[in-house]
mmCIF file of C-alpha atoms and ligand atoms in Angstrom:
data_model
loop_
_atom_site.group_PDB
_atom_site.id
_atom_site.type_symbol
_atom_site.label_atom_id
_atom_site.label_comp_id
_atom_site.label_asym_id
_atom_site.label_seq_id
_atom_site.Cartn_x
_atom_site.Cartn_y
_atom_site.Cartn_z
ATOM 1 C CA MET A 420 26.333 79.993 20.737
ATOM 2 C CA THR A 421 27.463 78.099 18.068
ATOM 3 C CA PHE A 422 26.846 81.181 15.196
ATOM 4 C CA GLY A 423 26.675 80.109 11.678
ATOM 5 C CA ASP A 424 27.731 77.631 9.182
ATOM 6 C CA ILE A 425 30.423 78.396 7.351
ATOM 7 C CA ASP A 426 28.464 79.926 4.411
ATOM 8 C CA PRO A 427 30.342 82.475 2.241
ATOM 9 C CA PRO A 428 29.588 84.948 0.177
ATOM 10 C CA ALA A 429 30.867 85.060 -3.518
ATOM 11 C CA ARG A 430 34.598 86.307 -4.255
ATOM 12 C CA LEU A 431 36.046 86.556 -7.075
ATOM 13 C CA LEU A 432 39.602 87.297 -5.699
ATOM 14 C CA MET A 433 41.157 89.149 -7.761
ATOM 15 C CA GLY A 434 44.277 90.385 -5.644
ATOM 16 C CA PRO A 435 48.473 89.423 -4.687
ATOM 17 C CA GLY A 436 46.342 85.797 -3.081
ATOM 18 C CA PRO A 437 45.080 84.249 -2.071
ATOM 19 C CA VAL A 438 43.136 83.407 -4.959
ATOM 20 C CA ASN A 439 39.927 80.862 -5.863
ATOM 21 C CA ALA A 440 40.872 77.783 -4.978
ATOM 22 C CA HIS A 441 39.811 75.775 -9.134
ATOM 23 C CA PRO A 442 37.374 73.519 -7.224
ATOM 24 C CA ARG A 443 38.806 69.694 -8.523
ATOM 25 C CA VAL A 444 41.046 71.432 -5.001
ATOM 26 C CA LEU A 445 38.626 71.917 -3.071
ATOM 27 C CA ARG A 446 36.947 68.485 -3.133
ATOM 28 C CA ALA A 447 40.214 66.294 -3.348
ATOM 29 C CA MET A 448 40.338 68.038 0.117
ATOM 30 C CA SER A 449 37.156 66.737 1.305
ATOM 31 C CA ALA A 450 38.287 62.889 0.185
ATOM 32 C CA GLY A 451 39.043 60.893 3.864
ATOM 33 C CA LEU A 452 41.834 61.525 6.571
ATOM 34 C CA LEU A 453 44.517 58.001 6.799
ATOM 35 C CA GLY A 454 46.827 58.201 8.952
ATOM 36 C CA GLN A 455 50.074 59.671 7.823
ATOM 37 C CA PHE A 456 52.251 55.501 7.610
ATOM 38 C CA ASP A 457 49.094 54.286 5.748
ATOM 39 C CA PRO A 458 50.745 52.722 2.667
ATOM 40 C CA GLU A 459 48.525 54.278 0.390
ATOM 41 C CA PHE A 460 49.423 58.250 1.849
ATOM 42 C CA THR A 461 53.474 57.748 2.199
ATOM 43 C CA ALA A 462 52.366 56.971 -2.171
ATOM 44 C CA TYR A 463 50.243 60.421 -1.537
ATOM 45 C CA MET A 464 53.641 61.482 -0.188
ATOM 46 C CA ASN A 465 55.888 59.996 -2.976
ATOM 47 C CA GLU A 466 54.147 61.006 -6.215
ATOM 48 C CA THR A 467 53.397 65.143 -4.504
ATOM 49 C CA MET A 468 57.365 64.392 -4.278
ATOM 50 C CA ALA A 469 57.058 63.582 -7.761
ATOM 51 C CA LEU A 470 54.539 66.654 -8.935
ATOM 52 C CA TYR A 471 56.570 69.394 -7.904
ATOM 53 C CA ARG A 472 60.179 67.789 -9.486
ATOM 54 C CA GLN A 473 57.641 68.570 -12.544
ATOM 55 C CA VAL A 474 56.261 72.089 -11.259
ATOM 56 C CA PHE A 475 59.535 73.013 -10.365
ATOM 57 C CA GLN A 476 61.561 71.545 -12.911
ATOM 58 C CA THR A 477 64.347 70.004 -11.279
ATOM 59 C CA GLU A 478 65.687 66.755 -10.668
ATOM 60 C CA ASN A 479 65.998 67.425 -6.920
ATOM 61 C CA ARG A 480 65.534 64.281 -4.930
ATOM 62 C CA TRP A 481 64.326 66.137 -1.984
ATOM 63 C CA THR A 482 61.207 68.460 -3.381
ATOM 64 C CA PHE A 483 58.670 68.187 -1.558
ATOM 65 C CA LEU A 484 56.197 70.038 1.296
ATOM 66 C CA ILE A 485 56.004 72.555 4.181
ATOM 67 C CA ASP A 486 52.995 72.133 6.328
ATOM 68 C CA GLY A 487 52.213 76.195 7.030
ATOM 69 C CA THR A 488 52.053 79.148 4.378
ATOM 70 C CA ALA A 489 54.686 80.583 2.224
ATOM 71 C CA ARG A 490 56.814 81.510 5.386
ATOM 72 C CA ALA A 491 56.634 78.374 6.535
ATOM 73 C CA ALA A 492 58.945 77.146 3.904
ATOM 74 C CA ILE A 493 60.922 80.186 3.855
ATOM 75 C CA GLU A 494 61.161 80.046 7.428
ATOM 76 C CA ALA A 495 62.464 76.393 7.121
ATOM 77 C CA ALA A 496 65.193 77.009 4.423
ATOM 78 C CA LEU A 497 66.341 80.092 6.332
ATOM 79 C CA VAL A 498 66.898 78.536 9.519
ATOM 80 C CA SER A 499 67.583 75.122 8.291
ATOM 81 C CA LEU A 500 70.769 77.058 5.700
ATOM 82 C CA LEU A 501 72.024 79.616 8.628
ATOM 83 C CA GLU A 502 73.682 79.652 11.594
ATOM 84 C CA PRO A 503 73.820 82.679 14.259
ATOM 85 C CA GLY A 504 76.724 84.767 12.488
ATOM 86 C CA ASP A 505 76.535 83.460 9.284
ATOM 87 C CA PRO A 506 76.859 85.780 6.413
ATOM 88 C CA LEU A 507 73.258 85.918 4.194
ATOM 89 C CA LEU A 508 73.002 88.891 2.025
ATOM 90 C CA VAL A 509 69.273 89.522 0.561
ATOM 91 C CA ALA A 510 68.428 90.764 -2.540
ATOM 92 C CA ASN A 511 65.924 93.276 -1.743
ATOM 93 C CA ILE A 512 63.810 95.038 -4.144
ATOM 94 C CA GLY A 513 60.445 94.971 -2.080
ATOM 95 C CA ARG A 514 58.210 94.529 1.003
ATOM 96 C CA PHE A 515 59.756 90.327 1.141
ATOM 97 C CA GLY A 516 62.694 91.073 0.505
ATOM 98 C CA GLY A 517 62.320 92.741 3.484
ATOM 99 C CA LEU A 518 61.367 89.829 5.259
ATOM 100 C CA LEU A 519 64.375 87.112 4.621
ATOM 101 C CA GLU A 520 66.051 89.771 6.011
ATOM 102 C CA GLU A 521 64.010 89.836 9.544
ATOM 103 C CA ILE A 522 64.512 86.159 9.169
ATOM 104 C CA GLY A 523 67.574 86.530 8.725
ATOM 105 C CA GLU A 524 68.080 88.036 11.752
ATOM 106 C CA ARG A 525 66.103 85.765 13.608
ATOM 107 C CA CYS A 526 68.067 83.230 12.326
ATOM 108 C CA GLY A 527 71.114 85.573 14.116
ATOM 109 C CA ALA A 528 72.642 86.068 10.909
ATOM 110 C CA GLN A 529 74.371 88.833 9.630
ATOM 111 C CA VAL A 530 72.060 90.503 7.626
ATOM 112 C CA THR A 531 73.560 92.612 3.951
ATOM 113 C CA SER A 532 71.292 93.921 1.610
ATOM 114 C CA VAL A 533 71.947 94.616 -1.996
ATOM 115 C CA THR A 534 68.599 96.469 -3.015
ATOM 116 C CA ALA A 535 66.792 98.242 -5.717
ATOM 117 C CA GLU A 536 63.895 100.813 -5.394
ATOM 118 C CA TRP A 537 60.509 100.257 -5.243
ATOM 119 C CA GLY A 538 59.148 99.378 -8.820
ATOM 120 C CA GLN A 539 62.872 98.447 -10.070
ATOM 121 C CA VAL A 540 64.871 94.983 -10.013
ATOM 122 C CA LEU A 541 69.013 93.712 -9.744
ATOM 123 C CA SER A 542 70.789 92.998 -12.210
ATOM 124 C CA LEU A 543 73.204 90.351 -11.955
ATOM 125 C CA GLU A 544 76.234 92.754 -11.636
ATOM 126 C CA ALA A 545 74.866 94.632 -9.448
ATOM 127 C CA ILE A 546 74.400 90.877 -7.686
ATOM 128 C CA GLU A 547 77.914 89.656 -7.906
ATOM 129 C CA ALA A 548 79.591 93.309 -6.859
ATOM 130 C CA ALA A 549 77.418 92.177 -3.667
ATOM 131 C CA ILE A 550 78.159 88.949 -3.245
ATOM 132 C CA VAL A 551 82.186 89.755 -3.657
ATOM 133 C CA ARG A 552 82.415 92.824 -1.243
ATOM 134 C CA THR A 553 80.492 90.936 1.498
ATOM 135 C CA ARG A 554 81.148 87.655 1.093
ATOM 136 C CA PRO A 555 78.036 85.898 2.264
ATOM 137 C CA LYS A 556 77.549 82.039 2.842
ATOM 138 C CA VAL A 557 73.855 82.359 1.316
ATOM 139 C CA PHE A 558 72.723 84.630 -1.019
ATOM 140 C CA ALA A 559 68.251 85.192 -0.658
ATOM 141 C CA SER A 560 65.873 86.714 -3.030
ATOM 142 C CA VAL A 561 62.145 87.021 -4.372
ATOM 143 C CA HIS A 562 61.258 85.833 -7.518
ATOM 144 C CA GLY A 563 58.324 87.162 -8.383
ATOM 145 C CA ASP A 564 57.732 90.292 -5.614
ATOM 146 C CA THR A 565 54.294 91.218 -5.011
ATOM 147 C CA SER A 566 54.484 94.203 -3.107
ATOM 148 C CA THR A 567 56.292 95.614 -6.388
ATOM 149 C CA THR A 568 54.924 93.077 -8.604
ATOM 150 C CA MET A 569 58.534 93.122 -9.765
ATOM 151 C CA ALA A 570 60.088 90.927 -11.100
ATOM 152 C CA GLN A 571 63.614 89.744 -10.437
ATOM 153 C CA PRO A 572 65.607 88.475 -13.599
ATOM 154 C CA LEU A 573 67.234 84.414 -12.191
ATOM 155 C CA GLU A 574 68.428 83.364 -14.928
ATOM 156 C CA GLY A 575 72.515 82.762 -14.154
ATOM 157 C CA LEU A 576 71.981 82.651 -10.519
ATOM 158 C CA GLY A 577 73.437 79.541 -9.840
ATOM 159 C CA GLU A 578 76.883 80.018 -11.767
ATOM 160 C CA VAL A 579 77.953 83.053 -10.168
ATOM 161 C CA CYS A 580 77.243 81.626 -6.902
ATOM 162 C CA ARG A 581 78.907 78.815 -6.980
ATOM 163 C CA ARG A 582 81.812 80.699 -8.504
ATOM 164 C CA HIS A 583 82.181 82.642 -4.613
ATOM 165 C CA ASP A 584 81.116 79.435 -3.176
ATOM 166 C CA VAL A 585 77.271 80.499 -1.712
ATOM 167 C CA LEU A 586 74.274 78.381 -1.730
ATOM 168 C CA SER A 587 71.545 79.939 -3.110
ATOM 169 C CA TYR A 588 67.726 80.496 -1.554
ATOM 170 C CA VAL A 589 65.233 81.893 -3.904
ATOM 171 C CA ASP A 590 61.686 82.810 -2.593
ATOM 172 C CA ALA A 591 59.481 82.018 -6.144
ATOM 173 C CA THR A 592 55.605 82.191 -3.661
ATOM 174 C CA ALA A 593 53.877 84.424 -5.718
ATOM 175 C CA THR A 594 55.573 82.869 -9.574
ATOM 176 C CA LEU A 595 55.228 78.874 -9.025
ATOM 177 C CA GLY A 596 53.501 77.478 -11.581
ATOM 178 C CA GLY A 597 52.077 80.993 -13.784
ATOM 179 C CA MET A 598 55.929 82.170 -14.321
ATOM 180 C CA ASP A 599 58.835 80.016 -15.092
ATOM 181 C CA VAL A 600 60.623 79.141 -12.305
ATOM 182 C CA ALA A 601 63.060 76.511 -13.446
ATOM 183 C CA VAL A 602 65.243 75.694 -10.650
ATOM 184 C CA ASP A 603 67.737 73.519 -12.155
ATOM 185 C CA ARG A 604 68.435 75.688 -15.340
ATOM 186 C CA TRP A 605 68.705 78.762 -12.738
ATOM 187 C CA GLY A 606 71.813 76.419 -10.457
ATOM 188 C CA ALA A 607 69.357 77.223 -7.378
ATOM 189 C CA ASP A 608 70.022 75.736 -4.234
ATOM 190 C CA VAL A 609 66.661 76.120 -2.402
ATOM 191 C CA VAL A 610 63.346 77.602 -3.990
ATOM 192 C CA THR A 611 60.204 77.650 -2.401
ATOM 193 C CA GLY A 612 55.905 78.202 -3.038
ATOM 194 C CA GLY A 613 52.623 78.273 -1.303
ATOM 195 C CA LEU A 614 49.694 77.169 -2.628
ATOM 196 C CA GLN A 615 47.569 80.523 -3.216
ATOM 197 C CA LYS A 616 48.816 82.022 -5.596
ATOM 198 C CA CYS A 617 49.908 80.859 -9.450
ATOM 199 C CA LEU A 618 48.921 77.341 -7.767
ATOM 200 C CA GLY A 619 45.972 78.195 -7.410
ATOM 201 C CA GLY A 620 44.643 76.130 -3.802
ATOM 202 C CA PRO A 621 44.407 77.162 -0.531
ATOM 203 C CA PRO A 622 47.024 78.448 1.819
ATOM 204 C CA GLY A 623 48.588 76.604 4.356
ATOM 205 C CA SER A 624 51.404 73.787 2.344
ATOM 206 C CA ALA A 625 54.638 75.521 0.281
ATOM 207 C CA PRO A 626 56.263 72.866 -1.379
ATOM 208 C CA ILE A 627 59.725 73.157 -1.623
ATOM 209 C CA THR A 628 63.493 72.150 -3.185
ATOM 210 C CA LEU A 629 66.879 71.474 -2.059
ATOM 211 C CA SER A 630 69.754 70.794 -4.099
ATOM 212 C CA ASP A 631 71.951 68.064 -3.656
ATOM 213 C CA ARG A 632 74.928 70.477 -2.036
ATOM 214 C CA ALA A 633 71.815 71.978 -0.704
ATOM 215 C CA ALA A 634 70.621 69.237 1.030
ATOM 216 C CA ALA A 635 74.463 67.816 2.192
ATOM 217 C CA HIS A 636 74.887 71.054 4.299
ATOM 218 C CA ILE A 637 72.282 70.719 6.036
ATOM 219 C CA ALA A 638 72.275 67.128 6.357
ATOM 220 C CA ALA A 639 75.290 68.021 8.658
ATOM 221 C CA ARG A 640 73.727 69.732 11.281
ATOM 222 C CA ARG A 641 71.481 66.480 11.922
ATOM 223 C CA HIS A 642 70.062 65.290 15.072
ATOM 224 C CA VAL A 643 67.934 63.046 15.429
ATOM 225 C CA GLU A 644 65.034 64.506 18.090
ATOM 226 C CA ARG A 645 64.957 62.791 21.644
ATOM 227 C CA GLY A 646 63.279 59.367 21.559
ATOM 228 C CA LEU A 647 63.668 59.174 18.285
ATOM 229 C CA GLY A 648 67.789 57.754 17.596
ATOM 230 C CA SER A 649 70.495 58.112 18.566
ATOM 231 C CA ASP A 650 72.666 59.346 15.791
ATOM 232 C CA ALA A 651 73.713 63.075 16.567
ATOM 233 C CA GLY A 652 75.066 65.171 13.240
ATOM 234 C CA ASN A 653 78.506 67.544 13.879
ATOM 235 C CA GLY A 654 77.015 70.914 13.430
ATOM 236 C CA ARG A 655 75.019 73.045 15.032
ATOM 237 C CA ARG A 656 71.484 72.043 15.629
ATOM 238 C CA ILE A 657 69.131 73.621 13.259
ATOM 239 C CA ALA A 658 67.171 76.694 16.264
ATOM 240 C CA SER A 659 63.799 75.049 14.201
ATOM 241 C CA ASN A 660 62.057 71.975 15.623
ATOM 242 C CA TYR A 661 58.884 72.561 13.038
ATOM 243 C CA PHE A 662 61.011 74.197 10.262
ATOM 244 C CA ASP A 663 64.080 71.838 10.939
ATOM 245 C CA LEU A 664 64.665 70.331 7.252
ATOM 246 C CA ALA A 665 66.829 67.491 7.966
ATOM 247 C CA MET A 666 64.481 65.901 10.322
ATOM 248 C CA LEU A 667 62.135 66.650 7.715
ATOM 249 C CA MET A 668 64.476 65.142 4.920
ATOM 250 C CA ASP A 669 64.068 61.872 6.531
ATOM 251 C CA TYR A 670 59.926 61.831 7.752
ATOM 252 C CA TRP A 671 60.109 62.593 3.856
ATOM 253 C CA SER A 672 62.367 59.898 3.101
ATOM 254 C CA GLU A 673 61.861 56.098 2.739
ATOM 255 C CA ARG A 674 62.830 56.235 6.071
ATOM 256 C CA ARG A 675 59.789 58.418 7.305
ATOM 257 C CA LEU A 676 61.126 58.903 10.963
ATOM 258 C CA ASN A 677 58.336 60.493 12.056
ATOM 259 C CA HIS A 678 58.138 64.085 13.165
ATOM 260 C CA HIS A 679 54.797 66.426 12.977
ATOM 261 C CA THR A 680 51.995 64.916 11.582
ATOM 262 C CA GLU A 681 51.846 65.399 7.810
ATOM 263 C CA ALA A 682 48.368 68.619 7.229
ATOM 264 C CA THR A 683 46.515 65.522 5.544
ATOM 265 C CA SER A 684 43.793 66.815 3.400
ATOM 266 C CA LEU A 685 46.677 70.103 2.486
ATOM 267 C CA LEU A 686 49.104 66.739 1.387
ATOM 268 C CA TYR A 687 45.630 66.567 -1.512
ATOM 269 C CA ALA A 688 45.242 69.840 -2.366
ATOM 270 C CA ALA A 689 49.189 70.575 -2.681
ATOM 271 C CA ARG A 690 49.134 66.972 -4.778
ATOM 272 C CA GLU A 691 46.158 68.223 -7.293
ATOM 273 C CA CYS A 692 47.539 71.689 -7.242
ATOM 274 C CA ALA A 693 50.442 70.284 -9.264
ATOM 275 C CA ARG A 694 48.223 67.518 -11.053
ATOM 276 C CA ILE A 695 46.298 70.606 -12.458
ATOM 277 C CA VAL A 696 49.001 72.802 -13.350
ATOM 278 C CA LEU A 697 50.386 69.626 -15.016
ATOM 279 C CA GLU A 698 47.816 68.341 -17.328
ATOM 280 C CA GLU A 699 47.894 71.629 -18.693
ATOM 281 C CA GLY A 700 51.433 72.175 -19.341
ATOM 282 C CA LEU A 701 53.185 74.062 -17.931
ATOM 283 C CA GLY A 702 54.483 75.997 -20.926
ATOM 284 C CA ALA A 703 50.514 76.584 -21.778
ATOM 285 C CA ARG A 704 50.223 77.490 -17.840
ATOM 286 C CA PHE A 705 53.044 80.353 -18.546
ATOM 287 C CA ALA A 706 51.233 81.409 -21.986
ATOM 288 C CA ARG A 707 47.705 81.451 -19.725
ATOM 289 C CA HIS A 708 49.285 84.187 -17.173
ATOM 290 C CA ALA A 709 50.857 86.675 -19.312
ATOM 291 C CA ALA A 710 48.550 86.720 -21.324
ATOM 292 C CA CYS A 711 45.438 87.777 -18.714
ATOM 293 C CA GLY A 712 48.595 90.636 -17.449
ATOM 294 C CA ALA A 713 48.821 91.874 -20.754
ATOM 295 C CA ALA A 714 45.156 92.346 -20.853
ATOM 296 C CA VAL A 715 44.568 93.521 -17.470
ATOM 297 C CA ALA A 716 48.208 95.786 -17.865
ATOM 298 C CA ALA A 717 46.402 96.616 -21.123
ATOM 299 C CA GLY A 718 42.245 96.886 -20.137
ATOM 300 C CA LEU A 719 44.183 99.346 -17.012
ATOM 301 C CA SER A 720 46.494 101.321 -19.118
ATOM 302 C CA ALA A 721 42.934 101.711 -21.769
ATOM 303 C CA ILE A 722 40.684 102.895 -18.261
ATOM 304 C CA GLY A 723 43.598 105.594 -18.665
ATOM 305 C CA LEU A 724 46.004 104.510 -15.237
ATOM 306 C CA GLU A 725 48.814 104.614 -14.946
ATOM 307 C CA LEU A 726 50.977 101.664 -14.203
ATOM 308 C CA TYR A 727 53.153 100.869 -11.535
ATOM 309 C CA GLY A 728 56.960 100.410 -12.387
ATOM 310 C CA ASP A 729 59.630 99.249 -14.432
ATOM 311 C CA GLU A 730 57.678 97.887 -17.785
ATOM 312 C CA GLY A 731 60.088 95.286 -18.580
ATOM 313 C CA HIS A 732 60.358 93.314 -15.528
ATOM 314 C CA ARG A 733 56.814 93.366 -14.403
ATOM 315 C CA MET A 734 55.778 90.019 -12.588
ATOM 316 C CA ALA A 735 52.552 88.916 -15.992
ATOM 317 C CA ASN A 736 50.538 87.021 -12.448
ATOM 318 C CA VAL A 737 50.162 91.033 -10.666
ATOM 319 C CA THR A 738 49.576 94.219 -12.421
ATOM 320 C CA ALA A 739 50.188 97.253 -10.101
ATOM 321 C CA ALA A 740 48.320 100.884 -11.398
ATOM 322 C CA TYR A 741 48.119 104.211 -9.701
ATOM 323 C CA ILE A 742 45.658 105.585 -7.664
ATOM 324 C CA PRO A 743 44.140 108.687 -8.643
ATOM 325 C CA LYS A 744 44.923 111.618 -6.585
ATOM 326 C CA SER A 745 41.658 112.475 -6.273
ATOM 327 C CA LEU A 746 40.436 109.234 -5.211
ATOM 328 C CA ASP A 747 40.235 107.175 -2.240
ATOM 329 C CA GLY A 748 41.509 103.460 -3.098
ATOM 330 C CA ASP A 749 40.210 101.919 -0.593
ATOM 331 C CA THR A 750 36.073 103.207 -1.280
ATOM 332 C CA ALA A 751 36.980 101.777 -4.391
ATOM 333 C CA ARG A 752 37.943 98.533 -3.433
ATOM 334 C CA ALA A 753 35.485 98.831 -0.957
ATOM 335 C CA ALA A 754 33.009 98.589 -3.779
ATOM 336 C CA MET A 755 34.029 96.830 -6.235
ATOM 337 C CA ARG A 756 33.646 93.954 -3.102
ATOM 338 C CA ARG A 757 30.609 95.446 -2.372
ATOM 339 C CA ASP A 758 28.762 96.225 -6.069
ATOM 340 C CA PHE A 759 30.503 92.953 -7.918
ATOM 341 C CA GLY A 760 31.690 90.501 -5.765
ATOM 342 C CA ILE A 761 35.071 91.394 -6.830
ATOM 343 C CA GLU A 762 38.119 91.099 -4.213
ATOM 344 C CA ILE A 763 41.504 93.409 -6.105
ATOM 345 C CA GLY A 764 44.567 94.305 -3.449
ATOM 346 C CA THR A 765 46.060 98.213 -1.827
ATOM 347 C CA SER A 766 49.449 97.759 -0.999
ATOM 348 C CA PHE A 767 52.396 98.144 1.561
ATOM 349 C CA GLY A 768 54.826 100.566 3.059
ATOM 350 C CA PRO A 769 55.830 103.294 0.677
ATOM 351 C CA LEU A 770 53.098 101.801 -1.702
ATOM 352 C CA HIS A 771 50.286 102.218 0.788
ATOM 353 C CA GLY A 772 47.414 103.406 -0.637
ATOM 354 C CA LYS A 773 49.157 104.896 -3.703
ATOM 355 C CA VAL A 774 48.490 101.752 -5.945
ATOM 356 C CA TRP A 775 46.238 98.805 -6.882
ATOM 357 C CA ARG A 776 47.625 95.626 -7.820
ATOM 358 C CA ILE A 777 45.106 93.107 -9.517
ATOM 359 C CA GLY A 778 46.383 89.638 -9.964
ATOM 360 C CA ALA A 779 45.012 86.885 -12.398
ATOM 361 C CA MET A 780 46.516 84.051 -10.765
ATOM 362 C CA GLY A 781 45.495 80.169 -11.388
ATOM 363 C CA TYR A 782 41.820 79.642 -11.755
ATOM 364 C CA ASN A 783 41.277 83.051 -12.089
ATOM 365 C CA ALA A 784 44.245 83.729 -14.630
ATOM 366 C CA THR A 785 41.087 83.638 -17.294
ATOM 367 C CA ARG A 786 39.459 86.234 -20.548
ATOM 368 C CA PRO A 787 36.479 85.924 -18.001
ATOM 369 C CA ALA A 788 38.183 86.957 -14.566
ATOM 370 C CA VAL A 789 40.290 89.881 -16.323
ATOM 371 C CA LEU A 790 37.425 90.785 -17.820
ATOM 372 C CA SER A 791 34.774 90.961 -15.227
ATOM 373 C CA THR A 792 37.115 92.447 -13.387
ATOM 374 C CA LEU A 793 38.406 96.224 -15.290
ATOM 375 C CA ALA A 794 33.926 96.049 -16.512
ATOM 376 C CA ALA A 795 33.532 96.439 -12.751
ATOM 377 C CA LEU A 796 36.915 98.785 -11.580
ATOM 378 C CA GLU A 797 36.016 101.082 -14.857
ATOM 379 C CA VAL A 798 32.105 101.499 -13.307
ATOM 380 C CA VAL A 799 33.292 101.483 -9.736
ATOM 381 C CA LEU A 800 35.565 104.759 -10.972
ATOM 382 C CA ARG A 801 33.184 106.847 -13.266
ATOM 383 C CA LEU A 802 30.260 106.852 -10.207
ATOM 384 C CA GLN A 803 33.218 108.303 -7.424
ATOM 385 C CA GLY A 804 33.563 110.540 -10.200
ATOM 386 C CA TRP A 805 37.122 110.057 -12.109
ATOM 387 C CA PRO A 806 36.450 109.965 -15.698
ATOM 388 C CA ALA A 807 37.172 106.370 -16.167
ATOM 389 C CA ARG A 808 37.350 105.544 -20.101
ATOM 390 C CA PRO A 809 36.166 102.290 -21.469
ATOM 391 C CA GLY A 810 39.092 99.320 -20.174
ATOM 392 C CA VAL A 811 37.370 95.957 -21.313
ATOM 393 C CA GLU A 812 38.396 96.358 -25.202
ATOM 394 C CA ALA A 813 41.383 96.836 -24.906
ATOM 395 C CA ALA A 814 41.696 93.419 -22.879
ATOM 396 C CA LEU A 815 39.929 91.455 -25.402
ATOM 397 C CA ALA A 816 42.125 92.660 -28.222
ATOM 398 C CA VAL A 817 45.076 90.941 -26.521
ATOM 399 C CA PHE A 818 43.192 87.623 -25.892
ATOM 400 C CA GLU A 819 41.807 88.057 -29.443
ATOM 401 C CA GLU A 820 45.879 88.507 -30.556
ATOM 402 C CA ARG A 821 47.173 86.233 -28.449
ATOM 403 C CA GLY A 822 44.391 83.064 -29.291
ATOM 404 C CA VAL A 823 45.811 82.297 -25.456
ATOM 405 C CA GLY A 824 43.701 83.149 -22.275
HETATM 406 C C1 LIG B 970 52.320 86.018 -0.801
HETATM 407 C C2 LIG B 970 54.078 85.581 -0.947
HETATM 408 C C3 LIG B 970 54.244 85.427 0.687
HETATM 409 C C4 LIG B 970 53.294 84.717 1.168
HETATM 410 O O1 LIG B 970 53.392 84.576 2.466
HETATM 411 P P1 LIG B 970 52.458 82.978 3.457
HETATM 412 O O2 LIG B 970 52.646 82.933 4.306
HETATM 413 O O3 LIG B 970 51.408 82.784 2.595
HETATM 414 O O4 LIG B 970 51.295 84.372 3.632
HETATM 415 C C5 LIG B 970 55.310 84.821 0.089
HETATM 416 N N1 LIG B 970 56.190 85.284 -0.304
HETATM 417 C C6 LIG B 970 55.791 86.349 -1.646
HETATM 418 C C7 LIG B 970 56.968 86.701 -2.938
HETATM 419 C C8 LIG B 970 54.460 86.412 -1.762
HETATM 420 O O5 LIG B 970 54.492 86.753 -2.868
#
């Protein structure tokens, strides 16, 4: 039994991720493999570091890739920053805040949370008050929590954290390359991403950046792997080998101390994603995502759907709307896929079955992708007996008004 060739149907992926990868990224992935210490390959590694410094808007030396999907980088950050017993404060505004709590617990940290109701965000004052109350070693938050489609404001975060001698971590998986992720301006210590959202690549590689003070903190826990050398750090050994950022820094440094085998084809993909982002320009890219998000919101409203969440803090790249009470959300999603080849998202936890989530990210943050999705949704809703009004004109007006997308 050998089954068939991989020949997936054409789909327009307009959910909360993954999205369709840019064809240039898929082409880059088909390039020939090199050994991980081949000078041609280590040059690509260095170029990838330089490219992601620009994508993250940082001067951080330690800017590289974690092999694995976005949560691999989240785990690497938390397991390398936290020792058992360390206090961790999590800003929980949705499902991915819950993930930070869970990973923190698995690291043995003492986890407390400052929580916003789903659909809302936290003020910096509330975060600072919680820092003062709980005296954490690490503060962790999510920039764009796709579960609720809310974007947590992070301006001024670093100043607050430094004032209280706290290290900060931000999960920017959903926003990197689509919204303004300004690592140095925020003053965030560790920030991570993933390829399959606004960067327009496949899942499987997760960019990470570390401030010098975070890197110094982690380097103090450095224990070189048995068989590679004898230098042991003073601090407590990091609980994971694969996600040990101290060893990963050695691997990505000029020393190239052996660790895992770099995921060659995914490095090609990540490098190409960053090149595409920077060729377009960060400002133009953010404007394109913002225009698409506004067009999706305008189109959904014109159709007659009610948008979800705090209007002032919606992510640019994923928009949620309530499913009308008389409809089954999954039946409509199945019709979108079957009849139009378009995937949209459902949601988790308290929002399960209550909202649809439409993403316009990376290669799919375009006028045709947005308009096709809205047109299809309008028809699907009507065929299911719900009185949908036209949505496309309102979305088109947003694109015309903004002159982008
Ligand atoms: C999509 C997403 C992730 C995804 O993690 P994976 O391991 O790539 O599935 C993590 N965090 C946020 C905020 C996300 O939106």
